[in-house]
Amino acid sequence: MWGLYLQAAGMGMQAAGSYWGARMQSSAIQHSAVMDQINANSSALALTGQADLELLNAEAQASAARASADFGVVQAEHDANLARQGAEIRAVRAGAQSAQAEASAQMDELSAQLSELQALSILQRGEYKEQDSRMEFARAKSKATASMAARGLDLGEGAPLSIRAGYDLMSENTAIRIQQAVLADAFGQRMQAQASRVGAAGKRATAALSLAESELDTKMANINADYGMSSATAQSTATKALAAAGLLNARAGADYKKTMASVMRDNASAAAMIKQVMGSQIDPFMAGLTSLIGGAGQVAQSWYRYTQTTGKLN
């Protein structure tokens, strides 16, 4: 009999255990659903924050790239202006040097003209000096001839003829010496005039070469400046395009991560809802009642065997 009592007590304890076990299982499932939802929200929040941070970094890099590109254009423009200004300064200096060279060349030409005039003056003075010398010797010859004729000497032979011929010879020799001296002085002046002309031509050629080099330098400076500006502008455009593409890619990546975060939250919410439904469908009372019914059957069988054994059923 006591065995039946113990079996009935055990049946009650088993039913109570089934009740509390089902209740704990339901609570655990619902708690797991809540924790899954919290973890999913945390992961989604972290992913969203990462996406926002990456987007901020991409925007900062794009802004820095654009600023660098703009600075490159400004720097290229500054360098181009400096190059053009330097070429202009050199052109002004070359022009001033050319003007100085032209002024000096004109002075050389004036010096050449003066030397030529001096040479002509020397030739003219020499001609006058030669004429005076010839006239002086002619007067001396005439005087000597008249003197010898007055003394009745034969002028066509002997000493009178030699004396008269001597005057002619001395006159010619003196004229030749005068001509040689005059020609030497005139030649020196003309050589000086030619040197002045050559100097003037050389100065003009140097000035022309300086102006040509300055013009070429200006053209090259403008070409290099334009090339630098074009290169900087093209590089700036390419850099900005790459920055825009990178920013667009970063935004697409951020949007994808945010979408994935939203999907994670939705999936977690759906899974949590399923778990909560599953947990809510566990009925502790029914679990205990089922256990109690199962135990009652066993107790009834035991009671039946007991009554059959003791004969109390009749």
GROMACS .gro file of C-alpha atoms in nm:
model
  314
    1MET     CA    1   0.000   0.000   0.000
    2TRP     CA    2   0.282   0.234   0.090
    3GLY     CA    3   0.434   0.166  -0.246
    4LEU     CA    4   0.119   0.300  -0.411
    5TYR     CA    5   0.140   0.610  -0.196
    6LEU     CA    6   0.503   0.661  -0.288
    7GLN     CA    7   0.426   0.601  -0.655
    8ALA     CA    8   0.146   0.859  -0.639
    9ALA     CA    9   0.379   1.109  -0.468
   10GLY     CA   10   0.642   1.047  -0.732
   11MET     CA   11   0.376   1.099  -1.000
   12GLY     CA   12   0.297   1.439  -0.846
   13MET     CA   13   0.661   1.535  -0.826
   14GLN     CA   14   0.712   1.426  -1.188
   15ALA     CA   15   0.414   1.635  -1.297
   16ALA     CA   16   0.551   1.932  -1.104
   17GLY     CA   17   0.895   1.878  -1.265
   18SER     CA   18   0.734   1.862  -1.609
   19TYR     CA   19   0.547   2.183  -1.533
   20TRP     CA   20   0.855   2.375  -1.418
   21GLY     CA   21   1.073   2.221  -1.690
   22ALA     CA   22   0.830   2.335  -1.960
   23ARG     CA   23   0.808   2.677  -1.800
   24MET     CA   24   1.186   2.710  -1.788
   25GLN     CA   25   1.215   2.588  -2.149
   26SER     CA   26   0.961   2.848  -2.260
   27SER     CA   27   1.146   3.121  -2.070
   28ALA     CA   28   1.482   3.007  -2.213
   29ILE     CA   29   1.350   3.014  -2.569
   30GLN     CA   30   1.200   3.357  -2.524
   31HIS     CA   31   1.519   3.483  -2.354
   32SER     CA   32   1.723   3.340  -2.641
   33ALA     CA   33   1.496   3.524  -2.886
   34VAL     CA   34   1.551   3.851  -2.699
   35MET     CA   35   1.928   3.795  -2.684
   36ASP     CA   36   1.937   3.713  -3.056
   37GLN     CA   37   1.749   4.032  -3.126
   38ILE     CA   38   1.988   4.234  -2.905
   39ASN     CA   39   2.294   4.074  -3.065
   40ALA     CA   40   2.155   4.135  -3.413
   41ASN     CA   41   2.078   4.498  -3.328
   42SER     CA   42   2.429   4.540  -3.184
   43SER     CA   43   2.590   4.384  -3.491
   44ALA     CA   44   2.371   4.591  -3.721
   45LEU     CA   45   2.457   4.905  -3.526
   46ALA     CA   46   2.829   4.825  -3.545
   47LEU     CA   47   2.803   4.758  -3.918
   48THR     CA   48   2.610   5.082  -3.970
   49GLY     CA   49   2.867   5.274  -3.765
   50GLN     CA   50   3.149   5.117  -3.965
   51ALA     CA   51   2.972   5.213  -4.288
   52ASP     CA   52   2.927   5.572  -4.166
   53LEU     CA   53   3.292   5.591  -4.055
   54GLU     CA   54   3.417   5.454  -4.387
   55LEU     CA   55   3.195   5.703  -4.570
   56LEU     CA   56   3.330   5.989  -4.358
   57ASN     CA   57   3.686   5.877  -4.431
   58ALA     CA   58   3.607   5.851  -4.802
   59GLU     CA   59   3.450   6.199  -4.801
   60ALA     CA   60   3.754   6.338  -4.617
   61GLN     CA   61   3.991   6.172  -4.866
   62ALA     CA   62   3.784   6.299  -5.159
   63SER     CA   63   3.782   6.650  -5.012
   64ALA     CA   64   4.158   6.634  -4.956
   65ALA     CA   65   4.209   6.508  -5.313
   66ARG     CA   66   3.995   6.792  -5.453
   67ALA     CA   67   4.182   7.046  -5.241
   68SER     CA   68   4.515   6.901  -5.355
   69ALA     CA   69   4.400   6.913  -5.717
   70ASP     CA   70   4.291   7.276  -5.683
   71PHE     CA   71   4.618   7.362  -5.510
   72GLY     CA   72   4.809   7.194  -5.793
   73VAL     CA   73   4.629   7.417  -6.045
   74VAL     CA   74   4.695   7.727  -5.833
   75GLN     CA   75   5.062   7.629  -5.796
   76ALA     CA   76   5.093   7.566  -6.169
   77GLU     CA   77   4.932   7.904  -6.241
   78HIS     CA   78   5.172   8.068  -5.994
   79ASP     CA   79   5.471   7.898  -6.157
   80ALA     CA   80   5.344   7.993  -6.502
   81ASN     CA   81   5.306   8.357  -6.398
   82LEU     CA   82   5.656   8.356  -6.249
   83ALA     CA   83   5.795   8.204  -6.569
   84ARG     CA   84   5.618   8.463  -6.786
   85GLN     CA   85   5.726   8.748  -6.559
   86GLY     CA   86   6.084   8.621  -6.566
   87ALA     CA   87   6.073   8.606  -6.945
   88GLU     CA   88   5.930   8.959  -6.957
   89ILE     CA   89   6.204   9.086  -6.727
   90ARG     CA   90   6.471   8.921  -6.939
   91ALA     CA   91   6.309   9.065  -7.252
   92VAL     CA   92   6.316   9.415  -7.101
   93ARG     CA   93   6.679   9.363  -7.001
   94ALA     CA   94   6.760   9.237  -7.350
   95GLY     CA   95   6.583   9.539  -7.500
   96ALA     CA   96   6.781   9.774  -7.279
   97GLN     CA   97   7.105   9.599  -7.370
   98SER     CA   98   7.008   9.617  -7.737
   99ALA     CA   99   6.937   9.990  -7.706
  100GLN     CA  100   7.273  10.040  -7.535
  101ALA     CA  101   7.444   9.836  -7.807
  102GLU     CA  102   7.270  10.042  -8.077
  103ALA     CA  103   7.376  10.365  -7.908
  104SER     CA  104   7.732  10.238  -7.884
  105ALA     CA  105   7.717  10.123  -8.249
  106GLN     CA  106   7.602  10.469  -8.355
  107MET     CA  107   7.891  10.618  -8.161
  108ASP     CA  108   8.126  10.381  -8.342
  109GLU     CA  109   7.977  10.488  -8.674
  110LEU     CA  110   8.025  10.853  -8.584
  111SER     CA  111   8.380  10.771  -8.488
  112ALA     CA  112   8.424  10.594  -8.825
  113GLN     CA  113   8.285  10.897  -9.008
  114LEU     CA  114   8.515  11.125  -8.810
  115SER     CA  115   8.813  10.905  -8.892
  116GLU     CA  116   8.715  10.908  -9.259
  117LEU     CA  117   8.686  11.287  -9.253
  118GLN     CA  118   9.023  11.307  -9.084
  119ALA     CA  119   9.168  11.079  -9.354
  120LEU     CA  120   9.024  11.305  -9.627
  121SER     CA  121   9.156  11.611  -9.447
  122ILE     CA  122   9.501  11.452  -9.423
  123LEU     CA  123   9.493  11.372  -9.795
  124GLN     CA  124   9.384  11.725  -9.878
  125ARG     CA  125   9.651  11.881  -9.656
  126GLY     CA  126   9.906  11.648  -9.809
  127GLU     CA  127   9.801  11.756 -10.158
  128TYR     CA  128   9.836  12.118 -10.060
  129LYS     CA  129  10.172  12.048  -9.898
  130GLU     CA  130  10.289  11.862 -10.210
  131GLN     CA  131  10.182  12.151 -10.432
  132ASP     CA  132  10.358  12.403 -10.208
  133SER     CA  133  10.673  12.191 -10.214
  134ARG     CA  134  10.669  12.159 -10.592
  135MET     CA  135  10.606  12.532 -10.629
  136GLU     CA  136  10.890  12.610 -10.391
  137PHE     CA  137  11.131  12.392 -10.585
  138ALA     CA  138  11.002  12.541 -10.912
  139ARG     CA  139  11.071  12.893 -10.785
  140ALA     CA  140  11.417  12.792 -10.672
  141LYS     CA  141  11.483  12.632 -11.013
  142SER     CA  142  11.357  12.940 -11.194
  143LYS     CA  143  11.575  13.165 -10.980
  144ALA     CA  144  11.882  12.950 -11.041
  145THR     CA  145  11.806  12.930 -11.414
  146ALA     CA  146  11.770  13.308 -11.440
  147SER     CA  147  12.095  13.355 -11.252
  148MET     CA  148  12.285  13.117 -11.479
  149ALA     CA  149  12.129  13.264 -11.791
  150ALA     CA  150  12.228  13.613 -11.676
  151ARG     CA  151  12.587  13.499 -11.654
  152GLY     CA  152  12.563  13.367 -12.011
  153LEU     CA  153  12.588  12.997 -11.921
  154ASP     CA  154  12.452  12.734 -12.157
  155LEU     CA  155  12.155  12.584 -11.976
  156GLY     CA  156  12.131  12.275 -12.200
  157GLU     CA  157  12.457  12.112 -12.092
  158GLY     CA  158  12.704  12.071 -11.819
  159ALA     CA  159  12.661  12.205 -11.469
  160PRO     CA  160  12.360  12.429 -11.549
  161LEU     CA  161  12.173  12.130 -11.682
  162SER     CA  162  12.269  11.920 -11.380
  163ILE     CA  163  12.162  12.196 -11.141
  164ARG     CA  164  11.826  12.234 -11.307
  165ALA     CA  165  11.774  11.853 -11.315
  166GLY     CA  166  11.873  11.839 -10.946
  167TYR     CA  167  11.596  12.079 -10.857
  168ASP     CA  168  11.346  11.858 -11.045
  169LEU     CA  169  11.476  11.544 -10.872
  170MET     CA  170  11.461  11.698 -10.525
  171SER     CA  171  11.115  11.832 -10.597
  172GLU     CA  172  10.993  11.485 -10.700
  173ASN     CA  173  11.161  11.311 -10.405
  174THR     CA  174  11.013  11.558 -10.159
  175ALA     CA  175  10.669  11.515 -10.317
  176ILE     CA  176  10.698  11.137 -10.290
  177ARG     CA  177  10.793  11.159  -9.920
  178ILE     CA  178  10.502  11.391  -9.858
  179GLN     CA  179  10.265  11.155 -10.041
  180GLN     CA  180  10.393  10.853  -9.846
  181ALA     CA  181  10.350  11.028  -9.511
  182VAL     CA  182  10.007  11.154  -9.605
  183LEU     CA  183   9.893  10.816  -9.733
  184ALA     CA  184  10.021  10.645  -9.417
  185ASP     CA  185   9.831  10.887  -9.193
  186ALA     CA  186   9.516  10.858  -9.405
  187PHE     CA  187   9.543  10.479  -9.411
  188GLY     CA  188   9.567  10.474  -9.032
  189GLN     CA  189   9.256  10.691  -9.002
  190ARG     CA  190   9.067  10.473  -9.252
  191MET     CA  191   9.174  10.157  -9.071
  192GLN     CA  192   9.042  10.310  -8.750
  193ALA     CA  193   8.718  10.400  -8.931
  194GLN     CA  194   8.687  10.042  -9.059
  195ALA     CA  195   8.749   9.906  -8.710
  196SER     CA  196   8.476  10.136  -8.577
  197ARG     CA  197   8.237  10.015  -8.847
  198VAL     CA  198   8.319   9.650  -8.768
  199GLY     CA  199   8.269   9.721  -8.399
  200ALA     CA  200   7.932   9.881  -8.470
  201ALA     CA  201   7.825   9.585  -8.684
  202GLY     CA  202   7.938   9.342  -8.416
  203LYS     CA  203   7.745   9.528  -8.146
  204ARG     CA  204   7.432   9.533  -8.364
  205ALA     CA  205   7.473   9.161  -8.436
  206THR     CA  206   7.513   9.088  -8.065
  207ALA     CA  207   7.208   9.300  -7.986
  208ALA     CA  208   7.004   9.125  -8.258
  209LEU     CA  209   7.114   8.785  -8.124
  210SER     CA  210   7.022   8.891  -7.771
  211LEU     CA  211   6.678   9.006  -7.888
  212ALA     CA  212   6.626   8.681  -8.082
  213GLU     CA  213   6.729   8.475  -7.779
  214SER     CA  214   6.499   8.683  -7.560
  215GLU     CA  215   6.210   8.632  -7.802
  216LEU     CA  216   6.278   8.257  -7.809
  217ASP     CA  217   6.305   8.255  -7.431
  218THR     CA  218   5.970   8.433  -7.403
  219LYS     CA  219   5.806   8.187  -7.643
  220MET     CA  220   5.952   7.889  -7.457
  221ALA     CA  221   5.843   8.036  -7.123
  222ASN     CA  222   5.489   8.082  -7.253
  223ILE     CA  223   5.486   7.731  -7.403
  224ASN     CA  224   5.613   7.578  -7.078
  225ALA     CA  225   5.367   7.785  -6.877
  226ASP     CA  226   5.076   7.678  -7.097
  227TYR     CA  227   5.192   7.315  -7.084
  228GLY     CA  228   5.225   7.330  -6.706
  229MET     CA  229   4.878   7.480  -6.674
  230SER     CA  230   4.728   7.223  -6.913
  231SER     CA  231   4.899   6.936  -6.732
  232ALA     CA  232   4.790   7.065  -6.391
  233THR     CA  233   4.433   7.116  -6.512
  234ALA     CA  234   4.420   6.769  -6.667
  235GLN     CA  235   4.569   6.613  -6.355
  236SER     CA  236   4.326   6.808  -6.138
  237THR     CA  237   4.034   6.687  -6.349
  238ALA     CA  238   4.156   6.327  -6.331
  239THR     CA  239   4.217   6.350  -5.956
  240LYS     CA  240   3.871   6.493  -5.897
  241ALA     CA  241   3.717   6.224  -6.118
  242LEU     CA  242   3.898   5.952  -5.924
  243ALA     CA  243   3.795   6.113  -5.596
  244ALA     CA  244   3.433   6.128  -5.712
  245ALA     CA  245   3.448   5.763  -5.824
  246GLY     CA  246   3.603   5.660  -5.493
  247LEU     CA  247   3.340   5.854  -5.300
  248LEU     CA  248   3.065   5.698  -5.510
  249ASN     CA  249   3.209   5.353  -5.444
  250ALA     CA  250   3.235   5.430  -5.073
  251ARG     CA  251   2.874   5.546  -5.065
  252ALA     CA  252   2.765   5.232  -5.246
  253GLY     CA  253   2.962   5.022  -4.997
  254ALA     CA  254   2.812   5.213  -4.704
  255ASP     CA  255   2.461   5.171  -4.846
  256TYR     CA  256   2.525   4.799  -4.894
  257LYS     CA  257   2.646   4.759  -4.536
  258LYS     CA  258   2.347   4.954  -4.405
  259THR     CA  259   2.117   4.738  -4.615
  260MET     CA  260   2.284   4.425  -4.479
  261ALA     CA  261   2.247   4.566  -4.127
  262SER     CA  262   1.877   4.619  -4.189
  263VAL     CA  263   1.847   4.266  -4.328
  264MET     CA  264   2.026   4.132  -4.019
  265ARG     CA  265   1.783   4.316  -3.793
  266ASP     CA  266   1.483   4.194  -3.993
  267ASN     CA  267   1.607   3.834  -3.996
  268ALA     CA  268   1.684   3.852  -3.625
  269SER     CA  269   1.340   4.000  -3.557
  270ALA     CA  270   1.175   3.725  -3.762
  271ALA     CA  271   1.378   3.453  -3.588
  272ALA     CA  272   1.308   3.606  -3.247
  273MET     CA  273   0.938   3.622  -3.328
  274ILE     CA  274   0.945   3.254  -3.428
  275LYS     CA  275   1.126   3.161  -3.106
  276GLN     CA  276   0.886   3.370  -2.901
  277VAL     CA  277   0.594   3.196  -3.069
  278MET     CA  278   0.759   2.861  -3.008
  279GLY     CA  279   0.824   2.954  -2.645
  280SER     CA  280   0.470   3.083  -2.595
  281GLN     CA  281   0.326   2.761  -2.736
  282ILE     CA  282   0.490   2.559  -2.460
  283ASP     CA  283   0.218   2.521  -2.191
  284PRO     CA  284   0.366   2.425  -1.852
  285PHE     CA  285   0.021   2.325  -1.721
  286MET     CA  286  -0.038   2.093  -2.013
  287ALA     CA  287   0.312   1.948  -1.970
  288GLY     CA  288   0.240   1.883  -1.601
  289LEU     CA  289  -0.108   1.746  -1.679
  290THR     CA  290   0.032   1.517  -1.947
  291SER     CA  291   0.293   1.390  -1.704
  292LEU     CA  292   0.027   1.351  -1.438
  293ILE     CA  293  -0.203   1.159  -1.673
  294GLY     CA  294   0.083   0.932  -1.775
  295GLY     CA  295   0.173   0.874  -1.410
  296ALA     CA  296  -0.195   0.821  -1.319
  297GLY     CA  297  -0.212   0.536  -1.567
  298GLN     CA  298   0.085   0.370  -1.408
  299VAL     CA  299  -0.061   0.421  -1.059
  300ALA     CA  300  -0.394   0.280  -1.175
  301GLN     CA  301  -0.221  -0.028  -1.309
  302SER     CA  302  -0.036  -0.069  -0.980
  303TRP     CA  303  -0.360  -0.025  -0.789
  304TYR     CA  304  -0.526  -0.280  -1.006
  305ARG     CA  305  -0.252  -0.534  -0.947
  306TYR     CA  306  -0.262  -0.459  -0.576
  307THR     CA  307  -0.635  -0.517  -0.552
  308GLN     CA  308  -0.603  -0.835  -0.751
  309THR     CA  309  -0.344  -0.956  -0.512
  310THR     CA  310  -0.521  -0.865  -0.188
  311GLY     CA  311  -0.873  -0.948  -0.305
  312LYS     CA  312  -1.012  -0.614  -0.196
  313LEU     CA  313  -1.173  -0.552  -0.528
  314ASN     CA  314  -1.460  -0.786  -0.444
   0.00000   0.00000   0.00000
